[in-house]
Amino acid sequence: MPGDSQDNLRIGSLDVSQATRSASIKGRDLALTTAEFELLWLLARNRGRVLSRDRIMDETRGIDWEAYDRSIDVLVSRLRQKLGDDPKHPLLIRTVRRAGYIFIGGDRD
């Protein structure tokens, strides 16, 4: 996809940089926690693929997760808020019931 490199992703109006561990949407910097950034990077890198809660926890190992799946749900909720993504009508992160989450990403302009 255009605007992508190993350390940078551009999906619509969302820019994510692994090198600087930063993200912005429509040029507005997002103040993400380490866990929120790791989740966004993982989901964006796997755009179009459903990721289970277990896989998300496995792939973001350095993060101190609670011992239950709901911690992922809470993190996704916080990330959606910062992205301005409505969970009832998502444009970026969709919940796949009983399966996990999928980054659908698209142009929000």
mmCIF file of N, CA, C and O in Angstrom:
data_model
loop_
_atom_site.group_PDB
_atom_site.id
_atom_site.type_symbol
_atom_site.label_atom_id
_atom_site.label_comp_id
_atom_site.label_asym_id
_atom_site.label_seq_id
_atom_site.Cartn_x
_atom_site.Cartn_y
_atom_site.Cartn_z
ATOM 1 N N MET A 1 0.824 -1.174 0.000
ATOM 2 C CA MET A 1 0.000 0.000 0.000
ATOM 3 C C MET A 1 0.871 1.241 0.000
ATOM 4 O O MET A 1 1.924 1.249 0.606
ATOM 5 N N PRO A 2 0.460 2.306 -0.708
ATOM 6 C CA PRO A 2 1.278 3.497 -0.809
ATOM 7 C C PRO A 2 1.503 4.122 0.560
ATOM 8 O O PRO A 2 0.644 4.105 1.419
ATOM 9 N N GLY A 3 2.693 4.694 0.759
ATOM 10 C CA GLY A 3 2.998 5.347 2.022
ATOM 11 C C GLY A 3 3.474 4.379 3.087
ATOM 12 O O GLY A 3 3.745 4.787 4.198
ATOM 13 N N ASP A 4 3.605 3.116 2.754
ATOM 14 C CA ASP A 4 4.036 2.125 3.730
ATOM 15 C C ASP A 4 5.527 1.838 3.579
ATOM 16 O O ASP A 4 6.078 1.877 2.498
ATOM 17 N N SER A 5 6.148 1.557 4.689
ATOM 18 C CA SER A 5 7.496 1.026 4.716
ATOM 19 C C SER A 5 7.522 0.075 5.902
ATOM 20 O O SER A 5 6.503 -0.128 6.552
ATOM 21 N N GLN A 6 8.671 -0.461 6.179
ATOM 22 C CA GLN A 6 8.757 -1.405 7.294
ATOM 23 C C GLN A 6 8.412 -0.731 8.625
ATOM 24 O O GLN A 6 7.841 -1.354 9.511
ATOM 25 N N ASP A 7 8.732 0.556 8.752
ATOM 26 C CA ASP A 7 8.522 1.266 10.010
ATOM 27 C C ASP A 7 7.370 2.258 9.994
ATOM 28 O O ASP A 7 7.091 2.890 11.002
ATOM 29 N N ASN A 8 6.725 2.445 8.835
ATOM 30 C CA ASN A 8 5.646 3.428 8.729
ATOM 31 C C ASN A 8 4.472 2.851 7.960
ATOM 32 O O ASN A 8 4.659 2.164 6.968
ATOM 33 N N LEU A 9 3.284 3.181 8.432
ATOM 34 C CA LEU A 9 2.064 2.785 7.736
ATOM 35 C C LEU A 9 1.214 4.022 7.513
ATOM 36 O O LEU A 9 1.081 4.858 8.415
ATOM 37 N N ARG A 10 0.635 4.120 6.333
ATOM 38 C CA ARG A 10 -0.342 5.175 6.057
ATOM 39 C C ARG A 10 -1.580 4.478 5.520
ATOM 40 O O ARG A 10 -1.532 3.803 4.495
ATOM 41 N N ILE A 11 -2.675 4.645 6.232
ATOM 42 C CA ILE A 11 -3.940 4.046 5.835
ATOM 43 C C ILE A 11 -4.977 5.166 5.887
ATOM 44 O O ILE A 11 -5.354 5.603 6.974
ATOM 45 N N GLY A 12 -5.398 5.610 4.729
ATOM 46 C CA GLY A 12 -6.315 6.747 4.681
ATOM 47 C C GLY A 12 -5.672 7.943 5.339
ATOM 48 O O GLY A 12 -4.548 8.321 5.017
ATOM 49 N N SER A 13 -6.341 8.514 6.321
ATOM 50 C CA SER A 13 -5.818 9.697 7.009
ATOM 51 C C SER A 13 -5.043 9.336 8.281
ATOM 52 O O SER A 13 -4.659 10.208 9.046
ATOM 53 N N LEU A 14 -4.779 8.047 8.476
ATOM 54 C CA LEU A 14 -4.041 7.568 9.649
ATOM 55 C C LEU A 14 -2.595 7.298 9.269
ATOM 56 O O LEU A 14 -2.316 6.597 8.297
ATOM 57 N N ASP A 15 -1.668 7.877 10.037
ATOM 58 C CA ASP A 15 -0.237 7.610 9.878
ATOM 59 C C ASP A 15 0.272 7.006 11.176
ATOM 60 O O ASP A 15 0.013 7.539 12.256
ATOM 61 N N VAL A 16 1.007 5.891 11.044
ATOM 62 C CA VAL A 16 1.567 5.216 12.213
ATOM 63 C C VAL A 16 3.042 4.979 11.944
ATOM 64 O O VAL A 16 3.410 4.453 10.888
ATOM 65 N N SER A 17 3.897 5.391 12.882
ATOM 66 C CA SER A 17 5.340 5.226 12.730
ATOM 67 C C SER A 17 5.899 4.368 13.856
ATOM 68 O O SER A 17 5.853 4.768 15.020
ATOM 69 N N GLN A 18 6.417 3.221 13.497
ATOM 70 C CA GLN A 18 7.063 2.341 14.476
ATOM 71 C C GLN A 18 8.372 2.976 14.934
ATOM 72 O O GLN A 18 8.726 2.891 16.102
ATOM 73 N N ALA A 19 9.075 3.633 14.024
ATOM 74 C CA ALA A 19 10.380 4.230 14.342
ATOM 75 C C ALA A 19 10.262 5.272 15.453
ATOM 76 O O ALA A 19 11.084 5.315 16.365
ATOM 77 N N THR A 20 9.226 6.115 15.388
ATOM 78 C CA THR A 20 9.052 7.164 16.401
ATOM 79 C C THR A 20 7.973 6.813 17.420
ATOM 80 O O THR A 20 7.711 7.592 18.330
ATOM 81 N N ARG A 21 7.354 5.636 17.222
ATOM 82 C CA ARG A 21 6.288 5.161 18.105
ATOM 83 C C ARG A 21 5.217 6.236 18.273
ATOM 84 O O ARG A 21 4.795 6.570 19.376
ATOM 85 N N SER A 22 4.786 6.756 17.129
ATOM 86 C CA SER A 22 3.782 7.817 17.136
ATOM 87 C C SER A 22 2.721 7.529 16.084
ATOM 88 O O SER A 22 2.939 6.755 15.156
ATOM 89 N N ALA A 23 1.577 8.189 16.258
ATOM 90 C CA ALA A 23 0.484 8.039 15.307
ATOM 91 C C ALA A 23 -0.253 9.358 15.215
ATOM 92 O O ALA A 23 -0.312 10.124 16.180
ATOM 93 N N SER A 24 -0.814 9.606 14.036
ATOM 94 C CA SER A 24 -1.632 10.801 13.852
ATOM 95 C C SER A 24 -2.777 10.457 12.909
ATOM 96 O O SER A 24 -2.682 9.534 12.102
ATOM 97 N N ILE A 25 -3.847 11.216 13.042
ATOM 98 C CA ILE A 25 -4.987 11.050 12.160
ATOM 99 C C ILE A 25 -5.378 12.441 11.681
ATOM 100 O O ILE A 25 -5.522 13.361 12.487
ATOM 101 N N LYS A 26 -5.459 12.581 10.372
ATOM 102 C CA LYS A 26 -5.729 13.885 9.755
ATOM 103 C C LYS A 26 -4.758 14.937 10.266
ATOM 104 O O LYS A 26 -5.126 16.073 10.520
ATOM 105 N N GLY A 27 -3.494 14.523 10.480
ATOM 106 C CA GLY A 27 -2.465 15.450 10.942
ATOM 107 C C GLY A 27 -2.489 15.752 12.427
ATOM 108 O O GLY A 27 -1.610 16.440 12.934
ATOM 109 N N ARG A 28 -3.459 15.217 13.162
ATOM 110 C CA ARG A 28 -3.575 15.444 14.602
ATOM 111 C C ARG A 28 -2.869 14.310 15.335
ATOM 112 O O ARG A 28 -3.213 13.153 15.176
ATOM 113 N N ASP A 29 -1.860 14.671 16.134
ATOM 114 C CA ASP A 29 -1.133 13.654 16.890
ATOM 115 C C ASP A 29 -2.045 12.988 17.902
ATOM 116 O O ASP A 29 -2.862 13.645 18.544
ATOM 117 N N LEU A 30 -1.894 11.661 18.027
ATOM 118 C CA LEU A 30 -2.655 10.893 18.998
ATOM 119 C C LEU A 30 -1.751 10.625 20.198
ATOM 120 O O LEU A 30 -0.633 10.152 20.033
ATOM 121 N N ALA A 31 -2.209 10.947 21.375
ATOM 122 C CA ALA A 31 -1.437 10.698 22.595
ATOM 123 C C ALA A 31 -1.754 9.278 23.063
ATOM 124 O O ALA A 31 -2.677 9.054 23.835
ATOM 125 N N LEU A 32 -0.985 8.314 22.541
ATOM 126 C CA LEU A 32 -1.249 6.906 22.837
ATOM 127 C C LEU A 32 -0.320 6.395 23.921
ATOM 128 O O LEU A 32 0.865 6.740 23.954
ATOM 129 N N THR A 33 -0.856 5.535 24.777
ATOM 130 C CA THR A 33 -0.021 4.825 25.739
ATOM 131 C C THR A 33 0.783 3.777 24.970
ATOM 132 O O THR A 33 0.499 3.491 23.800
ATOM 133 N N THR A 34 1.749 3.181 25.628
ATOM 134 C CA THR A 34 2.536 2.122 24.993
ATOM 135 C C THR A 34 1.632 0.989 24.522
ATOM 136 O O THR A 34 1.749 0.512 23.397
ATOM 137 N N ALA A 35 0.709 0.574 25.379
ATOM 138 C CA ALA A 35 -0.190 -0.534 25.031
ATOM 139 C C ALA A 35 -1.091 -0.159 23.859
ATOM 140 O O ALA A 35 -1.311 -0.966 22.953
ATOM 141 N N GLU A 36 -1.613 1.066 23.852
ATOM 142 C CA GLU A 36 -2.475 1.509 22.754
ATOM 143 C C GLU A 36 -1.699 1.551 21.446
ATOM 144 O O GLU A 36 -2.194 1.122 20.404
ATOM 145 N N PHE A 37 -0.457 2.060 21.489
ATOM 146 C CA PHE A 37 0.349 2.103 20.269
ATOM 147 C C PHE A 37 0.626 0.687 19.762
ATOM 148 O O PHE A 37 0.501 0.419 18.566
ATOM 149 N N GLU A 38 1.032 -0.210 20.643
ATOM 150 C CA GLU A 38 1.336 -1.591 20.232
ATOM 151 C C GLU A 38 0.119 -2.251 19.589
ATOM 152 O O GLU A 38 0.241 -2.957 18.591
ATOM 153 N N LEU A 39 -1.050 -2.031 20.174
ATOM 154 C CA LEU A 39 -2.271 -2.596 19.611
ATOM 155 C C LEU A 39 -2.553 -1.998 18.237
ATOM 156 O O LEU A 39 -2.851 -2.728 17.290
ATOM 157 N N LEU A 40 -2.463 -0.680 18.113
ATOM 158 C CA LEU A 40 -2.711 -0.031 16.822
ATOM 159 C C LEU A 40 -1.736 -0.534 15.771
ATOM 160 O O LEU A 40 -2.135 -0.868 14.648
ATOM 161 N N TRP A 41 -0.463 -0.628 16.108
ATOM 162 C CA TRP A 41 0.556 -1.097 15.161
ATOM 163 C C TRP A 41 0.247 -2.526 14.716
ATOM 164 O O TRP A 41 0.299 -2.847 13.533
ATOM 165 N N LEU A 42 -0.092 -3.381 15.667
ATOM 166 C CA LEU A 42 -0.410 -4.776 15.351
ATOM 167 C C LEU A 42 -1.633 -4.871 14.441
ATOM 168 O O LEU A 42 -1.605 -5.568 13.414
ATOM 169 N N LEU A 43 -2.704 -4.176 14.789
ATOM 170 C CA LEU A 43 -3.920 -4.228 13.982
ATOM 171 C C LEU A 43 -3.688 -3.646 12.588
ATOM 172 O O LEU A 43 -4.109 -4.238 11.590
ATOM 173 N N ALA A 44 -3.026 -2.503 12.515
ATOM 174 C CA ALA A 44 -2.794 -1.851 11.220
ATOM 175 C C ALA A 44 -1.898 -2.699 10.323
ATOM 176 O O ALA A 44 -2.131 -2.804 9.120
ATOM 177 N N ARG A 45 -0.874 -3.322 10.893
ATOM 178 C CA ARG A 45 0.021 -4.204 10.123
ATOM 179 C C ARG A 45 -0.715 -5.411 9.566
ATOM 180 O O ARG A 45 -0.304 -5.986 8.567
ATOM 181 N N ASN A 46 -1.762 -5.805 10.252
ATOM 182 C CA ASN A 46 -2.536 -6.986 9.852
ATOM 183 C C ASN A 46 -3.897 -6.586 9.292
ATOM 184 O O ASN A 46 -4.877 -7.319 9.442
ATOM 185 N N ARG A 47 -3.949 -5.441 8.651
ATOM 186 C CA ARG A 47 -5.194 -4.903 8.098
ATOM 187 C C ARG A 47 -5.923 -5.974 7.287
ATOM 188 O O ARG A 47 -5.329 -6.672 6.465
ATOM 189 N N GLY A 48 -7.233 -6.103 7.568
ATOM 190 C CA GLY A 48 -8.055 -7.055 6.837
ATOM 191 C C GLY A 48 -8.052 -8.453 7.410
ATOM 192 O O GLY A 48 -8.758 -9.325 6.914
ATOM 193 N N ARG A 49 -7.293 -8.696 8.479
ATOM 194 C CA ARG A 49 -7.239 -10.020 9.110
ATOM 195 C C ARG A 49 -7.815 -9.945 10.521
ATOM 196 O O ARG A 49 -7.482 -9.051 11.277
ATOM 197 N N VAL A 50 -8.633 -10.918 10.858
ATOM 198 C CA VAL A 50 -9.182 -10.987 12.216
ATOM 199 C C VAL A 50 -8.089 -11.492 13.145
ATOM 200 O O VAL A 50 -7.447 -12.510 12.876
ATOM 201 N N LEU A 51 -7.878 -10.764 14.235
ATOM 202 C CA LEU A 51 -6.903 -11.173 15.249
ATOM 203 C C LEU A 51 -7.660 -11.508 16.527
ATOM 204 O O LEU A 51 -8.427 -10.687 17.038
ATOM 205 N N SER A 52 -7.427 -12.710 17.042
ATOM 206 C CA SER A 52 -8.091 -13.126 18.282
ATOM 207 C C SER A 52 -7.473 -12.392 19.471
ATOM 208 O O SER A 52 -6.345 -11.882 19.393
ATOM 209 N N ARG A 53 -8.195 -12.354 20.570
ATOM 210 C CA ARG A 53 -7.663 -11.748 21.783
ATOM 211 C C ARG A 53 -6.381 -12.460 22.208
ATOM 212 O O ARG A 53 -5.426 -11.816 22.639
ATOM 213 N N ASP A 54 -6.371 -13.792 22.099
ATOM 214 C CA ASP A 54 -5.161 -14.545 22.463
ATOM 215 C C ASP A 54 -3.974 -14.146 21.590
ATOM 216 O O ASP A 54 -2.869 -13.970 22.092
ATOM 217 N N ARG A 55 -4.198 -14.005 20.305
ATOM 218 C CA ARG A 55 -3.098 -13.610 19.410
ATOM 219 C C ARG A 55 -2.617 -12.205 19.745
ATOM 220 O O ARG A 55 -1.422 -11.943 19.754
ATOM 221 N N ILE A 56 -3.545 -11.306 20.023
ATOM 222 C CA ILE A 56 -3.164 -9.943 20.388
ATOM 223 C C ILE A 56 -2.299 -9.971 21.641
ATOM 224 O O ILE A 56 -1.251 -9.321 21.705
ATOM 225 N N MET A 57 -2.699 -10.750 22.648
ATOM 226 C CA MET A 57 -1.910 -10.841 23.874
ATOM 227 C C MET A 57 -0.544 -11.461 23.595
ATOM 228 O O MET A 57 0.466 -10.986 24.113
ATOM 229 N N ASP A 58 -0.488 -12.487 22.753
ATOM 230 C CA ASP A 58 0.787 -13.126 22.411
ATOM 231 C C ASP A 58 1.718 -12.173 21.673
ATOM 232 O O ASP A 58 2.918 -12.134 21.931
ATOM 233 N N GLU A 59 1.178 -11.410 20.740
ATOM 234 C CA GLU A 59 1.996 -10.545 19.882
ATOM 235 C C GLU A 59 2.447 -9.266 20.581
ATOM 236 O O GLU A 59 3.342 -8.589 20.100
ATOM 237 N N THR A 60 1.797 -8.918 21.668
ATOM 238 C CA THR A 60 2.171 -7.714 22.415
ATOM 239 C C THR A 60 2.682 -8.125 23.787
ATOM 240 O O THR A 60 2.331 -7.539 24.805
ATOM 241 N N ARG A 61 3.570 -9.092 23.806
ATOM 242 C CA ARG A 61 4.058 -9.720 25.029
ATOM 243 C C ARG A 61 4.622 -8.801 26.088
ATOM 244 O O ARG A 61 4.459 -9.048 27.256
ATOM 245 N N GLY A 62 5.328 -7.773 25.750
ATOM 246 C CA GLY A 62 5.969 -6.926 26.744
ATOM 247 C C GLY A 62 4.990 -6.154 27.604
ATOM 248 O O GLY A 62 5.351 -5.579 28.611
ATOM 249 N N ILE A 63 3.732 -6.185 27.234
ATOM 250 C CA ILE A 63 2.728 -5.412 27.960
ATOM 251 C C ILE A 63 2.189 -6.245 29.119
ATOM 252 O O ILE A 63 1.932 -7.430 28.980
ATOM 253 N N ASP A 64 2.026 -5.605 30.259
ATOM 254 C CA ASP A 64 1.537 -6.289 31.450
ATOM 255 C C ASP A 64 0.012 -6.416 31.382
ATOM 256 O O ASP A 64 -0.722 -5.529 31.786
ATOM 257 N N TRP A 65 -0.458 -7.542 30.808
ATOM 258 C CA TRP A 65 -1.894 -7.763 30.650
ATOM 259 C C TRP A 65 -2.491 -8.317 31.924
ATOM 260 O O TRP A 65 -1.869 -9.066 32.651
ATOM 261 N N GLU A 66 -3.726 -7.979 32.160
ATOM 262 C CA GLU A 66 -4.495 -8.618 33.215
ATOM 263 C C GLU A 66 -4.705 -10.066 32.760
ATOM 264 O O GLU A 66 -4.494 -10.386 31.605
ATOM 265 N N ALA A 67 -5.163 -10.909 33.625
ATOM 266 C CA ALA A 67 -5.271 -12.323 33.303
ATOM 267 C C ALA A 67 -6.587 -12.684 32.623
ATOM 268 O O ALA A 67 -7.004 -13.820 32.645
ATOM 269 N N TYR A 68 -7.249 -11.733 32.018
ATOM 270 C CA TYR A 68 -8.508 -12.053 31.365
ATOM 271 C C TYR A 68 -8.659 -11.267 30.063
ATOM 272 O O TYR A 68 -8.058 -10.217 29.878
ATOM 273 N N ASP A 69 -9.473 -11.797 29.160
ATOM 274 C CA ASP A 69 -9.662 -11.229 27.824
ATOM 275 C C ASP A 69 -10.230 -9.821 27.823
ATOM 276 O O ASP A 69 -10.009 -9.066 26.894
ATOM 277 N N ARG A 70 -10.986 -9.464 28.851
ATOM 278 C CA ARG A 70 -11.630 -8.149 28.863
ATOM 279 C C ARG A 70 -10.615 -7.013 28.830
ATOM 280 O O ARG A 70 -10.947 -5.906 28.421
ATOM 281 N N SER A 71 -9.392 -7.253 29.277
ATOM 282 C CA SER A 71 -8.388 -6.186 29.232
ATOM 283 C C SER A 71 -8.130 -5.751 27.794
ATOM 284 O O SER A 71 -7.911 -4.567 27.526
ATOM 285 N N ILE A 72 -8.200 -6.669 26.857
ATOM 286 C CA ILE A 72 -8.055 -6.333 25.432
ATOM 287 C C ILE A 72 -9.236 -5.474 24.996
ATOM 288 O O ILE A 72 -9.066 -4.470 24.304
ATOM 289 N N ASP A 73 -10.440 -5.846 25.419
ATOM 290 C CA ASP A 73 -11.636 -5.092 25.047
ATOM 291 C C ASP A 73 -11.560 -3.653 25.552
ATOM 292 O O ASP A 73 -11.920 -2.714 24.838
ATOM 293 N N VAL A 74 -11.084 -3.480 26.781
ATOM 294 C CA VAL A 74 -10.950 -2.139 27.354
ATOM 295 C C VAL A 74 -9.919 -1.336 26.564
ATOM 296 O O VAL A 74 -10.141 -0.162 26.240
ATOM 297 N N LEU A 75 -8.815 -1.970 26.217
ATOM 298 C CA LEU A 75 -7.774 -1.295 25.439
ATOM 299 C C LEU A 75 -8.290 -0.888 24.057
ATOM 300 O O LEU A 75 -8.035 0.229 23.593
ATOM 301 N N VAL A 76 -9.029 -1.763 23.405
ATOM 302 C CA VAL A 76 -9.614 -1.440 22.102
ATOM 303 C C VAL A 76 -10.568 -0.260 22.242
ATOM 304 O O VAL A 76 -10.561 0.657 21.417
ATOM 305 N N SER A 77 -11.358 -0.250 23.295
ATOM 306 C CA SER A 77 -12.299 0.840 23.530
ATOM 307 C C SER A 77 -11.564 2.170 23.679
ATOM 308 O O SER A 77 -11.958 3.185 23.081
ATOM 309 N N ARG A 78 -10.486 2.187 24.463
ATOM 310 C CA ARG A 78 -9.705 3.418 24.642
ATOM 311 C C ARG A 78 -9.072 3.863 23.329
ATOM 312 O O ARG A 78 -9.047 5.060 23.014
ATOM 313 N N LEU A 79 -8.559 2.902 22.552
ATOM 314 C CA LEU A 79 -7.952 3.232 21.265
ATOM 315 C C LEU A 79 -8.991 3.800 20.309
ATOM 316 O O LEU A 79 -8.737 4.804 19.634
ATOM 317 N N ARG A 80 -10.162 3.197 20.267
ATOM 318 C CA ARG A 80 -11.238 3.719 19.405
ATOM 319 C C ARG A 80 -11.575 5.160 19.766
ATOM 320 O O ARG A 80 -11.790 5.994 18.885
ATOM 321 N N GLN A 81 -11.645 5.453 21.054
ATOM 322 C CA GLN A 81 -11.948 6.822 21.491
ATOM 323 C C GLN A 81 -10.917 7.792 20.959
ATOM 324 O O GLN A 81 -11.262 8.846 20.428
ATOM 325 N N LYS A 82 -9.651 7.448 21.091
ATOM 326 C CA LYS A 82 -8.591 8.347 20.638
ATOM 327 C C LYS A 82 -8.575 8.496 19.122
ATOM 328 O O LYS A 82 -8.204 9.541 18.604
ATOM 329 N N LEU A 83 -8.986 7.448 18.423
ATOM 330 C CA LEU A 83 -9.050 7.501 16.958
ATOM 331 C C LEU A 83 -10.324 8.192 16.466
ATOM 332 O O LEU A 83 -10.443 8.524 15.292
ATOM 333 N N GLY A 84 -11.297 8.371 17.369
ATOM 334 C CA GLY A 84 -12.583 8.937 16.979
ATOM 335 C C GLY A 84 -13.423 7.945 16.197
ATOM 336 O O GLY A 84 -14.232 8.324 15.357
ATOM 337 N N ASP A 85 -13.228 6.653 16.479
ATOM 338 C CA ASP A 85 -13.930 5.584 15.770
ATOM 339 C C ASP A 85 -15.148 5.143 16.585
ATOM 340 O O ASP A 85 -15.015 4.754 17.741
ATOM 341 N N ASP A 86 -16.315 5.217 15.988
ATOM 342 C CA ASP A 86 -17.564 4.848 16.652
ATOM 343 C C ASP A 86 -17.727 3.326 16.622
ATOM 344 O O ASP A 86 -17.818 2.735 15.550
ATOM 345 N N PRO A 87 -17.765 2.663 17.792
ATOM 346 C CA PRO A 87 -17.866 1.199 17.802
ATOM 347 C C PRO A 87 -19.156 0.670 17.171
ATOM 348 O O PRO A 87 -19.195 -0.457 16.695
ATOM 349 N N LYS A 88 -20.219 1.497 17.139
ATOM 350 C CA LYS A 88 -21.478 1.052 16.529
ATOM 351 C C LYS A 88 -21.429 1.161 15.010
ATOM 352 O O LYS A 88 -22.155 0.453 14.315
ATOM 353 N N HIS A 89 -20.609 2.059 14.504
ATOM 354 C CA HIS A 89 -20.437 2.258 13.059
ATOM 355 C C HIS A 89 -18.948 2.454 12.772
ATOM 356 O O HIS A 89 -18.520 3.539 12.375
ATOM 357 N N PRO A 90 -18.137 1.411 13.004
ATOM 358 C CA PRO A 90 -16.678 1.567 12.917
ATOM 359 C C PRO A 90 -16.181 1.800 11.493
ATOM 360 O O PRO A 90 -16.694 1.220 10.540
ATOM 361 N N LEU A 91 -15.181 2.659 11.413
ATOM 362 C CA LEU A 91 -14.491 2.896 10.146
ATOM 363 C C LEU A 91 -13.071 2.348 10.191
ATOM 364 O O LEU A 91 -12.424 2.235 9.162
ATOM 365 N N LEU A 92 -12.592 2.035 11.393
ATOM 366 C CA LEU A 92 -11.216 1.561 11.528
ATOM 367 C C LEU A 92 -11.119 0.178 12.168
ATOM 368 O O LEU A 92 -10.507 -0.716 11.601
ATOM 369 N N ILE A 93 -11.707 0.013 13.344
ATOM 370 C CA ILE A 93 -11.572 -1.253 14.076
ATOM 371 C C ILE A 93 -12.960 -1.853 14.284
ATOM 372 O O ILE A 93 -13.818 -1.246 14.916
ATOM 373 N N ARG A 94 -13.156 -3.047 13.757
ATOM 374 C CA ARG A 94 -14.449 -3.729 13.889
ATOM 375 C C ARG A 94 -14.284 -4.938 14.812
ATOM 376 O O ARG A 94 -13.315 -5.679 14.728
ATOM 377 N N THR A 95 -15.287 -5.128 15.668
ATOM 378 C CA THR A 95 -15.340 -6.313 16.518
ATOM 379 C C THR A 95 -15.949 -7.447 15.713
ATOM 380 O O THR A 95 -16.975 -7.265 15.063
ATOM 381 N N VAL A 96 -15.310 -8.600 15.761
ATOM 382 C CA VAL A 96 -15.855 -9.797 15.121
ATOM 383 C C VAL A 96 -16.260 -10.716 16.268
ATOM 384 O O VAL A 96 -15.408 -11.290 16.953
ATOM 385 N N ARG A 97 -17.558 -10.802 16.483
ATOM 386 C CA ARG A 97 -18.088 -11.537 17.624
ATOM 387 C C ARG A 97 -17.508 -12.955 17.703
ATOM 388 O O ARG A 97 -17.440 -13.657 16.717
ATOM 389 N N ARG A 98 -17.067 -13.295 18.893
ATOM 390 C CA ARG A 98 -16.487 -14.599 19.216
ATOM 391 C C ARG A 98 -15.180 -14.894 18.475
ATOM 392 O O ARG A 98 -14.704 -16.023 18.492
ATOM 393 N N ALA A 99 -14.622 -13.895 17.801
ATOM 394 C CA ALA A 99 -13.383 -14.134 17.066
ATOM 395 C C ALA A 99 -12.276 -13.153 17.454
ATOM 396 O O ALA A 99 -11.130 -13.547 17.595
ATOM 397 N N GLY A 100 -12.591 -11.879 17.605
ATOM 398 C CA GLY A 100 -11.576 -10.899 17.947
ATOM 399 C C GLY A 100 -11.841 -9.561 17.285
ATOM 400 O O GLY A 100 -12.976 -9.095 17.239
ATOM 401 N N TYR A 101 -10.795 -8.980 16.722
ATOM 402 C CA TYR A 101 -10.888 -7.655 16.114
ATOM 403 C C TYR A 101 -10.221 -7.658 14.739
ATOM 404 O O TYR A 101 -9.262 -8.396 14.512
ATOM 405 N N ILE A 102 -10.710 -6.771 13.884
ATOM 406 C CA ILE A 102 -10.140 -6.626 12.549
ATOM 407 C C ILE A 102 -9.979 -5.128 12.279
ATOM 408 O O ILE A 102 -10.866 -4.336 12.579
ATOM 409 N N PHE A 103 -8.812 -4.764 11.758
ATOM 410 C CA PHE A 103 -8.586 -3.388 11.347
ATOM 411 C C PHE A 103 -9.056 -3.274 9.918
ATOM 412 O O PHE A 103 -8.489 -3.880 9.016
ATOM 413 N N ILE A 104 -10.136 -2.542 9.733
ATOM 414 C CA ILE A 104 -10.691 -2.405 8.381
ATOM 415 C C ILE A 104 -10.145 -1.167 7.713
ATOM 416 O O ILE A 104 -10.087 -1.098 6.495
ATOM 417 N N GLY A 105 -9.745 -0.192 8.510
ATOM 418 C CA GLY A 105 -9.132 1.039 8.030
ATOM 419 C C GLY A 105 -9.652 1.513 6.703
ATOM 420 O O GLY A 105 -9.870 0.729 5.803
ATOM 421 N N GLY A 106 -9.870 2.721 6.584
ATOM 422 C CA GLY A 106 -10.342 3.277 5.337
ATOM 423 C C GLY A 106 -10.198 4.765 5.392
ATOM 424 O O GLY A 106 -9.787 5.316 6.401
ATOM 425 N N ASP A 107 -10.512 5.407 4.316
ATOM 426 C CA ASP A 107 -10.399 6.852 4.290
ATOM 427 C C ASP A 107 -11.539 7.460 5.069
ATOM 428 O O ASP A 107 -12.686 7.112 4.889
ATOM 429 N N ARG A 108 -11.205 8.320 5.972
ATOM 430 C CA ARG A 108 -12.190 8.968 6.830
ATOM 431 C C ARG A 108 -12.486 10.377 6.356
ATOM 432 O O ARG A 108 -13.132 11.139 7.031
ATOM 433 N N ASP A 109 -11.990 10.764 5.208
ATOM 434 C CA ASP A 109 -12.173 12.139 4.708
ATOM 435 C C ASP A 109 -13.549 12.361 4.139
ATOM 436 O O ASP A 109 -14.229 11.515 3.705
#
